[in-house]
PDB file of C-alpha atoms in Angstrom:
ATOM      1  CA  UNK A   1       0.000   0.000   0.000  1.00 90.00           C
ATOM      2  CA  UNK A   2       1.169   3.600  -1.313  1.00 95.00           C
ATOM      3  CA  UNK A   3       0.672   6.637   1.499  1.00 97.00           C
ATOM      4  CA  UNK A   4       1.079  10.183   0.079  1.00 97.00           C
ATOM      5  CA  UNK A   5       2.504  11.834   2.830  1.00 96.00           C
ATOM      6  CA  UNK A   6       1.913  16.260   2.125  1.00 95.00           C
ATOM      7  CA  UNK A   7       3.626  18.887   4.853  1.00 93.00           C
ATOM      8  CA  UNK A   8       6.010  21.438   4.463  1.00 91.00           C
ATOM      9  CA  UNK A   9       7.434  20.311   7.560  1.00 90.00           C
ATOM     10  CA  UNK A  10      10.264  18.144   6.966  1.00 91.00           C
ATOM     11  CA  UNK A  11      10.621  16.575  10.245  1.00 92.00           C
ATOM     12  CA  UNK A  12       6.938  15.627  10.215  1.00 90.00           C
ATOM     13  CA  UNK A  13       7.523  14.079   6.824  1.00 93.00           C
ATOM     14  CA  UNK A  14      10.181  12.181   7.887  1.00 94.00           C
ATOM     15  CA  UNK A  15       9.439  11.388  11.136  1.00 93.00           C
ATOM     16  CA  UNK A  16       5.709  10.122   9.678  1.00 94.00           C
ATOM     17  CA  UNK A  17       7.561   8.230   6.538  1.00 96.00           C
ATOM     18  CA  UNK A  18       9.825   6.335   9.524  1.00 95.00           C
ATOM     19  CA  UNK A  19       6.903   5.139  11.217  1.00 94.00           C
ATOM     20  CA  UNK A  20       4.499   4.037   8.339  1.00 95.00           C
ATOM     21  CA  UNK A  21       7.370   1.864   6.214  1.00 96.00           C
ATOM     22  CA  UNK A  22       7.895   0.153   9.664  1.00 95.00           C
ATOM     23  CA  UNK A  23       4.309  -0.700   9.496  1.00 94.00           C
ATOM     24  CA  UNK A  24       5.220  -2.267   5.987  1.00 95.00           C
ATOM     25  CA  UNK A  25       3.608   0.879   4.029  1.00 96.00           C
ATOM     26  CA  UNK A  26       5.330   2.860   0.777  1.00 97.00           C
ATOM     27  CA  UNK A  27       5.432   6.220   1.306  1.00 97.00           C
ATOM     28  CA  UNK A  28       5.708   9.563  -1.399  1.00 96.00           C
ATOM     29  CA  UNK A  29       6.396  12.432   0.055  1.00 96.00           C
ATOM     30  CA  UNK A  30       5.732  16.254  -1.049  1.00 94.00           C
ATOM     31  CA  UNK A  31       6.298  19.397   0.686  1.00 91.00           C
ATOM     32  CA  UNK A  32       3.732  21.692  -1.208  1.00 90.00           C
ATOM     33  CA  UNK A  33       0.166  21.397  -2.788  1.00 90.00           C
ATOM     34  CA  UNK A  34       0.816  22.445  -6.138  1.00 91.00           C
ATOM     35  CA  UNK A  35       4.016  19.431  -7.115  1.00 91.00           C
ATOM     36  CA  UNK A  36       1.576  16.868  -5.032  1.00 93.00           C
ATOM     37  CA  UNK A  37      -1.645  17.564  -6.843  1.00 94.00           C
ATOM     38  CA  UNK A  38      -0.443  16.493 -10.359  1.00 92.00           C
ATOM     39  CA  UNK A  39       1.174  13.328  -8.899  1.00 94.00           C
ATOM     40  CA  UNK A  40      -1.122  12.150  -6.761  1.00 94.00           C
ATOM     41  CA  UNK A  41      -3.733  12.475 -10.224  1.00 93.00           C
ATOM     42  CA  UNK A  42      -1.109  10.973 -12.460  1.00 93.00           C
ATOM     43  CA  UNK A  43       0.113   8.356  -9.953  1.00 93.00           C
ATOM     44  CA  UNK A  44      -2.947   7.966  -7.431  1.00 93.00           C
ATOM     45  CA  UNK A  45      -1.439   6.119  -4.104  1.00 95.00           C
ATOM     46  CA  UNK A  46      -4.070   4.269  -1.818  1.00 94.00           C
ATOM     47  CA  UNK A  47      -4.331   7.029   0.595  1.00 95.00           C
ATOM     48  CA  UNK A  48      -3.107  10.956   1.639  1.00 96.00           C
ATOM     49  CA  UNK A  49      -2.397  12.674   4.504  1.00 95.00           C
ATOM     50  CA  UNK A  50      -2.330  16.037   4.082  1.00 90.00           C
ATOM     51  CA  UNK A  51      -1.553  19.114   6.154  1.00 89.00           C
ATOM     52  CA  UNK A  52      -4.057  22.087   5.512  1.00 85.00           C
ATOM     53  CA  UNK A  53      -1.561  24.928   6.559  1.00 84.00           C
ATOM     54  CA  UNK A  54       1.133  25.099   3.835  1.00 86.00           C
ATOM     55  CA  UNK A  55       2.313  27.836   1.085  1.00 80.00           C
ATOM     56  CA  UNK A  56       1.899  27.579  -2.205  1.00 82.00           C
ATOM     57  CA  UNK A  57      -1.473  25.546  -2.174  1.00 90.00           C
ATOM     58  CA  UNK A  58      -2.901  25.357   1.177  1.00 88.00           C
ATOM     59  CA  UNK A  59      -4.573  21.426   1.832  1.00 89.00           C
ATOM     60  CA  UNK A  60      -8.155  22.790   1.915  1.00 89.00           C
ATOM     61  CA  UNK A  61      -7.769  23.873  -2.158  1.00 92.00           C
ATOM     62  CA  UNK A  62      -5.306  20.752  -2.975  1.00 93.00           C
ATOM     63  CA  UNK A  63      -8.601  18.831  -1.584  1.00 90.00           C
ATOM     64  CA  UNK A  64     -11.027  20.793  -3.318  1.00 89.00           C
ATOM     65  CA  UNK A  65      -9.049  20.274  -6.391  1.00 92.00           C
ATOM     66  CA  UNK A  66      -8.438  16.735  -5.906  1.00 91.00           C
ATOM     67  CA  UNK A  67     -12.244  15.844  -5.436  1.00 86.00           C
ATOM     68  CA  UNK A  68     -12.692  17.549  -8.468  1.00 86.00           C
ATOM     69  CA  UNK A  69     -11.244  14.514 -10.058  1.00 87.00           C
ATOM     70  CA  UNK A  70     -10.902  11.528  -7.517  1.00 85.00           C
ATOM     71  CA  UNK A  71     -12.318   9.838  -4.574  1.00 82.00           C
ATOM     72  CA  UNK A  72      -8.737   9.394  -3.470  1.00 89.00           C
ATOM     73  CA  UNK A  73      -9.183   8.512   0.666  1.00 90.00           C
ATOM     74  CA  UNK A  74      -7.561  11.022   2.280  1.00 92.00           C
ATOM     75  CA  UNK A  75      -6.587  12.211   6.105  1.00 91.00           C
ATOM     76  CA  UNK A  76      -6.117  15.853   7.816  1.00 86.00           C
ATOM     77  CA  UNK A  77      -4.034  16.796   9.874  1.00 84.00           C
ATOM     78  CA  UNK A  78      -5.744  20.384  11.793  1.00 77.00           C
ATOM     79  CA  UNK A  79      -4.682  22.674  13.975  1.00 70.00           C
ATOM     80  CA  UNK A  80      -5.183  21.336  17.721  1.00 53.00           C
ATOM     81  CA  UNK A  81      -8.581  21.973  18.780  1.00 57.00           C
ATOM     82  CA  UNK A  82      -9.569  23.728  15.810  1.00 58.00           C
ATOM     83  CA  UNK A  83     -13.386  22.511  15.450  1.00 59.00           C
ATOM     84  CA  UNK A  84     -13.123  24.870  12.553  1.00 66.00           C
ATOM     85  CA  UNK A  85     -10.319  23.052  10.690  1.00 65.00           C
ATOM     86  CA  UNK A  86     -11.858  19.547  11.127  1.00 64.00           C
ATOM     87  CA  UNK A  87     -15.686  20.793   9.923  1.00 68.00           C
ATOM     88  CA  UNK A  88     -13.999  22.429   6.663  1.00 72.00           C
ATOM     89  CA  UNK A  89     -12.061  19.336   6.189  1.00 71.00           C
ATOM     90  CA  UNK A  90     -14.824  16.906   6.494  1.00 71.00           C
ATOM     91  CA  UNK A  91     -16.912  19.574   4.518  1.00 72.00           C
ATOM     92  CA  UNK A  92     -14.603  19.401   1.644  1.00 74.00           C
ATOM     93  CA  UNK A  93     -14.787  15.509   1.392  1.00 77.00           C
ATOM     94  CA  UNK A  94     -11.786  14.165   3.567  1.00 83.00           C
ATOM     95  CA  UNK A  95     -12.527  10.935   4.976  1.00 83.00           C
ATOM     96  CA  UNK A  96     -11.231  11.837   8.663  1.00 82.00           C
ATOM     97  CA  UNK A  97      -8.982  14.324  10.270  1.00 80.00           C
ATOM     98  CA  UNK A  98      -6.267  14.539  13.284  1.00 81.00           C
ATOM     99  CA  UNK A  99      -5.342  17.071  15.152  1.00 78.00           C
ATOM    100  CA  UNK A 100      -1.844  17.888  15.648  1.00 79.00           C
ATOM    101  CA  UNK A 101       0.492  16.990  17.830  1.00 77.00           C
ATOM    102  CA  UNK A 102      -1.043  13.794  17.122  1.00 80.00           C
ATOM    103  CA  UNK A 103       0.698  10.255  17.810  1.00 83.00           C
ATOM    104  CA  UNK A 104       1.646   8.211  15.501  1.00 88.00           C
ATOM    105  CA  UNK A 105       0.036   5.186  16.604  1.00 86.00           C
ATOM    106  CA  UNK A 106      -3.486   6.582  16.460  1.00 82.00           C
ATOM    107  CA  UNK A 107      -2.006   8.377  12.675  1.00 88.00           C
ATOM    108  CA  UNK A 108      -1.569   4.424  11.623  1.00 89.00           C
ATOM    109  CA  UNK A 109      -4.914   3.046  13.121  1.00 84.00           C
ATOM    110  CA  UNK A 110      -6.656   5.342  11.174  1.00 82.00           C
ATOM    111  CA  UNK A 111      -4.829   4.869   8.093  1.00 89.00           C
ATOM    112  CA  UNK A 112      -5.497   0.992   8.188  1.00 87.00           C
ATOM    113  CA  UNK A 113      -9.250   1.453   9.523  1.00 79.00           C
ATOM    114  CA  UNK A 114      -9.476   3.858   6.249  1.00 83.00           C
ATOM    115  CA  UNK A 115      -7.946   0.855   3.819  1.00 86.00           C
ATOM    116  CA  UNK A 116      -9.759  -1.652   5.233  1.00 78.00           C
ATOM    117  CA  UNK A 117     -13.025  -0.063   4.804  1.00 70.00           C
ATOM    118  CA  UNK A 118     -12.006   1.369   0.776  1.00 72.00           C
ATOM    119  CA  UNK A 119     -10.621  -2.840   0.124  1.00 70.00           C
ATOM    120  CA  UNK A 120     -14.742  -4.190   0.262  1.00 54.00           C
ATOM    121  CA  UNK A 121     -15.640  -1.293  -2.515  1.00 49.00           C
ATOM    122  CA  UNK A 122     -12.741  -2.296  -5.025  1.00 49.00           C
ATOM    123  CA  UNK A 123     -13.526  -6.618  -4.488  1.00 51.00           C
ATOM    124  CA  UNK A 124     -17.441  -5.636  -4.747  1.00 46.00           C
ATOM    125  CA  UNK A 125     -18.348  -6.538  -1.148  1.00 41.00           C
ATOM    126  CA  UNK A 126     -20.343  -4.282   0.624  1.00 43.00           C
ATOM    127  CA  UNK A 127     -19.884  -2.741   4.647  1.00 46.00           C
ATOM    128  CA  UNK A 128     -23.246  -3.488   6.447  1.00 45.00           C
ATOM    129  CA  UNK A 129     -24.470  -5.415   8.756  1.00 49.00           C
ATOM    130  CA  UNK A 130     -24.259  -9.846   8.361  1.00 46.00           C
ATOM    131  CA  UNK A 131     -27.654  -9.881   8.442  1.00 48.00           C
ATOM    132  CA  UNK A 132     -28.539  -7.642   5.766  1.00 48.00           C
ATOM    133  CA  UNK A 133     -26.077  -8.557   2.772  1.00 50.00           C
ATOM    134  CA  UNK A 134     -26.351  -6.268  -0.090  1.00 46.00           C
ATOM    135  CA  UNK A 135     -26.418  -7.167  -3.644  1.00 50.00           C
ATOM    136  CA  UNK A 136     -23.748  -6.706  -6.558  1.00 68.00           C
ATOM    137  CA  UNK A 137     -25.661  -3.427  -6.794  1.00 85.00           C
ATOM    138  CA  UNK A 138     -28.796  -1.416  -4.773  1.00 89.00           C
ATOM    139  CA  UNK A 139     -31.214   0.298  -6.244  1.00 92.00           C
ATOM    140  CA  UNK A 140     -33.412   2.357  -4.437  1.00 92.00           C
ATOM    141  CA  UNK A 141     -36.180   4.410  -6.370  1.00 91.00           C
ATOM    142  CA  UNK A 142     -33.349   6.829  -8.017  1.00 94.00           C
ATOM    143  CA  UNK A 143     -30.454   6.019  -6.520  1.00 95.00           C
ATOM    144  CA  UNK A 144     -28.411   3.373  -7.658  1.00 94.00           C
ATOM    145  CA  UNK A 145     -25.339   2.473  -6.095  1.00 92.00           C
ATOM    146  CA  UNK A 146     -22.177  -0.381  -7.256  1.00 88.00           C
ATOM    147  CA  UNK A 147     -20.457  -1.225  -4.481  1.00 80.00           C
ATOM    148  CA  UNK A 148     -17.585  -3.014  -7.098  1.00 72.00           C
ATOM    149  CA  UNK A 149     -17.166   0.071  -8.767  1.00 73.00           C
ATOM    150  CA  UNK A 150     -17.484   2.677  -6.142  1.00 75.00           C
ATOM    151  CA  UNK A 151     -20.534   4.097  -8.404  1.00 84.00           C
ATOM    152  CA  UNK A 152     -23.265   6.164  -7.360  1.00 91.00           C
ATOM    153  CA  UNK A 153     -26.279   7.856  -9.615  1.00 94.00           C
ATOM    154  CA  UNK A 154     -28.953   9.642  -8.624  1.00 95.00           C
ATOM    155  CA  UNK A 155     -31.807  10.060 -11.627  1.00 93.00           C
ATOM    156  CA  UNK A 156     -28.692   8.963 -13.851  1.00 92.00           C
ATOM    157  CA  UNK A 157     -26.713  11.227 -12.700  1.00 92.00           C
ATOM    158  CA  UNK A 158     -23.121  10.652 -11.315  1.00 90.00           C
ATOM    159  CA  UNK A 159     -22.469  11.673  -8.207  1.00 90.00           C
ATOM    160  CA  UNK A 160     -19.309  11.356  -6.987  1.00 81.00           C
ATOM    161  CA  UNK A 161     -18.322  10.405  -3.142  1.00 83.00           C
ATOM    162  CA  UNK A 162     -15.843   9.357  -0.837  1.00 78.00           C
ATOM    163  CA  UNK A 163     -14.910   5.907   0.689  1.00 77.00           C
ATOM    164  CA  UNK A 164     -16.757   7.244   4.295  1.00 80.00           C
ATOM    165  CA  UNK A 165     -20.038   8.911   2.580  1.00 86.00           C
ATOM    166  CA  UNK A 166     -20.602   5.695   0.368  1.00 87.00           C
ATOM    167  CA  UNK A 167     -20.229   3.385   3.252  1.00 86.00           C
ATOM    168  CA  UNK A 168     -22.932   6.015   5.497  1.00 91.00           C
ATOM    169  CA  UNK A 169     -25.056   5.891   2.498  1.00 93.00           C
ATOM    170  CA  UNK A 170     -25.020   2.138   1.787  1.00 92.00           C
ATOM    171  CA  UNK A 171     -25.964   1.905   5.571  1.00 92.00           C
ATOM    172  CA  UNK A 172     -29.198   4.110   5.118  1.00 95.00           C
ATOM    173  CA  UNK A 173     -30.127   2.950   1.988  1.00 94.00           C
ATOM    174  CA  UNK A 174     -29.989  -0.900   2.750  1.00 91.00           C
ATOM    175  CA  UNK A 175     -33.313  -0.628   4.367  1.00 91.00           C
ATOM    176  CA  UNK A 176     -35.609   3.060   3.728  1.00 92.00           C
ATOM    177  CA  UNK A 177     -37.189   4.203   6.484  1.00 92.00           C
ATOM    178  CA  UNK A 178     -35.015   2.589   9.240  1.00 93.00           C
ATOM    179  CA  UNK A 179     -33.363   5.269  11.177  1.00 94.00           C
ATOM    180  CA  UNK A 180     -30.221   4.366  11.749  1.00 94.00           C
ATOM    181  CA  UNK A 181     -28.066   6.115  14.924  1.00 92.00           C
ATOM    182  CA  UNK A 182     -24.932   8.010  14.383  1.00 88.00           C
ATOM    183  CA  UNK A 183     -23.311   4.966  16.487  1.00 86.00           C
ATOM    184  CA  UNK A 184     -24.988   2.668  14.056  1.00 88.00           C
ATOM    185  CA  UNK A 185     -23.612   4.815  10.792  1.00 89.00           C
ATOM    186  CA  UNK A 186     -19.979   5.243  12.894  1.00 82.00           C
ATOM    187  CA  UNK A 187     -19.912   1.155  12.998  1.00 80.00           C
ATOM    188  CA  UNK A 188     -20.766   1.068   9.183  1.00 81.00           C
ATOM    189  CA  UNK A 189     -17.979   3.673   8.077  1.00 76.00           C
ATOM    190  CA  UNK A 190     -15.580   3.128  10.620  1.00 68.00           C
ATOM    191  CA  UNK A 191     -15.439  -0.641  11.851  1.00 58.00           C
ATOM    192  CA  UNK A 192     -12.380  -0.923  13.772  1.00 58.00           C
ATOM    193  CA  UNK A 193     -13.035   0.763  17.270  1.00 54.00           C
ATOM    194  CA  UNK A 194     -11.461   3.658  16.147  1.00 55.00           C
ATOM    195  CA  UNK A 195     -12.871   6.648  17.934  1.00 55.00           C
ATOM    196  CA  UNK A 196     -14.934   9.318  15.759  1.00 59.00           C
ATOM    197  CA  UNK A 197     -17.043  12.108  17.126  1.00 61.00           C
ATOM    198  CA  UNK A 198     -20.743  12.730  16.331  1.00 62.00           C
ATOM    199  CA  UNK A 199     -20.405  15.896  14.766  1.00 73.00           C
ATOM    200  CA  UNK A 200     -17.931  13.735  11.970  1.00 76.00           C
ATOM    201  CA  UNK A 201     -21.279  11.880  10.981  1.00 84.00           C
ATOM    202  CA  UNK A 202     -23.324  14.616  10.682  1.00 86.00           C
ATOM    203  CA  UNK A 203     -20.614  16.607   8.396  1.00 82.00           C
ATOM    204  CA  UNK A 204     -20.329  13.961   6.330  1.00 84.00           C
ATOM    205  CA  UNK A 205     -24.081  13.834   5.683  1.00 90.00           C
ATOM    206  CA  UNK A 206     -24.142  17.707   5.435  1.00 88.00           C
ATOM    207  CA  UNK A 207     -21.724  17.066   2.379  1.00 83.00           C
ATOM    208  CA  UNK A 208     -23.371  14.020   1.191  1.00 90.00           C
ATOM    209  CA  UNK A 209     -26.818  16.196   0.836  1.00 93.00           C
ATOM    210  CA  UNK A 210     -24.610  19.312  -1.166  1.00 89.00           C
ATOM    211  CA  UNK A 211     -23.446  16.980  -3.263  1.00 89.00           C
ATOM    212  CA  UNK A 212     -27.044  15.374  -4.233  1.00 94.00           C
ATOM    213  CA  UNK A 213     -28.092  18.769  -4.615  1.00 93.00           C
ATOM    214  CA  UNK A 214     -26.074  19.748  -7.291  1.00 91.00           C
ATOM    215  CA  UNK A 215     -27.633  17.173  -9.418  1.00 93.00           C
ATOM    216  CA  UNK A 216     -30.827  17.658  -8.085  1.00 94.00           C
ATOM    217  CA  UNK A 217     -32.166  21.109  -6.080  1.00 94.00           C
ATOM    218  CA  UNK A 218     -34.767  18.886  -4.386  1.00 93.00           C
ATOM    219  CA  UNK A 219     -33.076  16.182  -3.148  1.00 94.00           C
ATOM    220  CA  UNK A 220     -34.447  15.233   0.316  1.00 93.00           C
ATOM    221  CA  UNK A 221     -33.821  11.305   0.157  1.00 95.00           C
ATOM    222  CA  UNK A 222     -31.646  12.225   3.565  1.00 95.00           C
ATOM    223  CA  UNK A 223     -34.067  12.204   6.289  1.00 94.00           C
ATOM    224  CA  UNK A 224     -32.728  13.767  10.035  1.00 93.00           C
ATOM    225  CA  UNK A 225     -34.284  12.151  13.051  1.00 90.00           C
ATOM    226  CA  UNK A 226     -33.493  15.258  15.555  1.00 87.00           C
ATOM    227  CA  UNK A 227     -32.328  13.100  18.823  1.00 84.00           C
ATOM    228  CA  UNK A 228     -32.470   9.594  16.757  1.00 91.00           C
ATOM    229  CA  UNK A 229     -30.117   9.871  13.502  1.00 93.00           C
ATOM    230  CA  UNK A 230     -30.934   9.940  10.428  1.00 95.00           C
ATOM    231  CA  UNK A 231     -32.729   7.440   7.664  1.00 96.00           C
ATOM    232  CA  UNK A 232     -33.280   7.328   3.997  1.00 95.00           C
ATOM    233  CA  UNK A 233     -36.485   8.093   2.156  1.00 91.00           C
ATOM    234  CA  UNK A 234     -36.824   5.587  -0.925  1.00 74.00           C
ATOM    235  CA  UNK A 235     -38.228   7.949  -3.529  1.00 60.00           C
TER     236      UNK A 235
END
């Protein structure tokens, strides 16, 4: 597995590369935006970590850029206890964040928790639940979703979204009208105990709706449950 490691600070790229090719991973390194862009589109690794403070091209516009072509699974790293940072992040379509100084071991648990959940969308598998196995592809009214190929429509339309957002959607959409906790839609995008927030759910749904919107003004498939969570209205 390729990590695309992005900071203009060489000791955290270095320091980061140490620890993640003792943990058996290949890493590419880049110290600005702009010269990473073009090679992570050319030469797509499995994952990024970018920094969102650097010159050149800060990581907010090398993501905004990058989603503009690719689904590419990608981590922040955000000022410490920025809430601000990690809601622009998420809103931008990174699949999770950390805030600096952050340890390494949690860096790599997040980084494997990420690849194991992107491996069941490139074999065709689904994420969900044992008990409610989901076909070689879901259609529900116009949404249609392909798990093998990471595909999503809506009326026809593409719509593209990350590894996290297709794995919250497949969770909703798997059965309408269920309304499904954000623990319940945590477990779906994020199986390996690895700790998210509540507010990460909802900013990933606040994206997932902007996104259906641009194909369709009137989407409202995304149903909130104030107090419950949220389910999906087949329609």
């Amino acid at each position: 597995m390729q990590i695309a490691l992005v900071d203009d600070d060489r000791n955290i790229l270095t320091t980061v590369s140490i620890a993640l090719q003792a943990e058996g991973f290949a890493t590419r390194l880049y110290s600005d935006g702009e010269t990473a862009l073009k090679a992570l589109l050319d030469n797509p690794p499995d994952l990024a970590v970018f920094d969102i403070k650097m010159p050149k091209m800060d990581g907010m516009e090398l993501l905004r850029r990058l989603r503009e072509h690719s689904a590419l699974p990608v981590i922040f790293l955000t000022s410490k206890d920025d809430e601000s940072d990690e809601e622009a992040g998420l809103e931008q379509g990174a699949d999770d964040y950390i805030a600096k100084p952050f340890s390494l071991r949690l860096l790599v648990a997040r980084i494997r928790a990420i690849l194991r959940r992107a491996e069941p969308l490139r074999e065709g598998a689904g994420n969900v639940d044992p008990d409610e196995p989901i076909p070689t592809s879901l259609t529900r009214g116009r949404l249609f979703m392909d798990p093998a190929r990471h595909h999503v429509t809506w009326d026809g339309q593409p719509v593209s979204l990350t590894v996290t957002e297709f794995l919250i959607l497949e969770a909703l959409a798997v059965r309408p009208g269920v309304i499904k906790s954000r623990n319940q839609l945590m477990d779906a995008a994020y199986p390996d105990d690895v700790f998210v927030d509540d507010r990460t759910v909802d900013s990933h749904i606040k994206r997932m709706r902007r996104k259906f919107r641009m194909v369709d003004p009137r989407f409202g498939a995304i149903d909130t449950l104030y107090g419950a969570g949220y389910s999906f209205t087949d329609g």
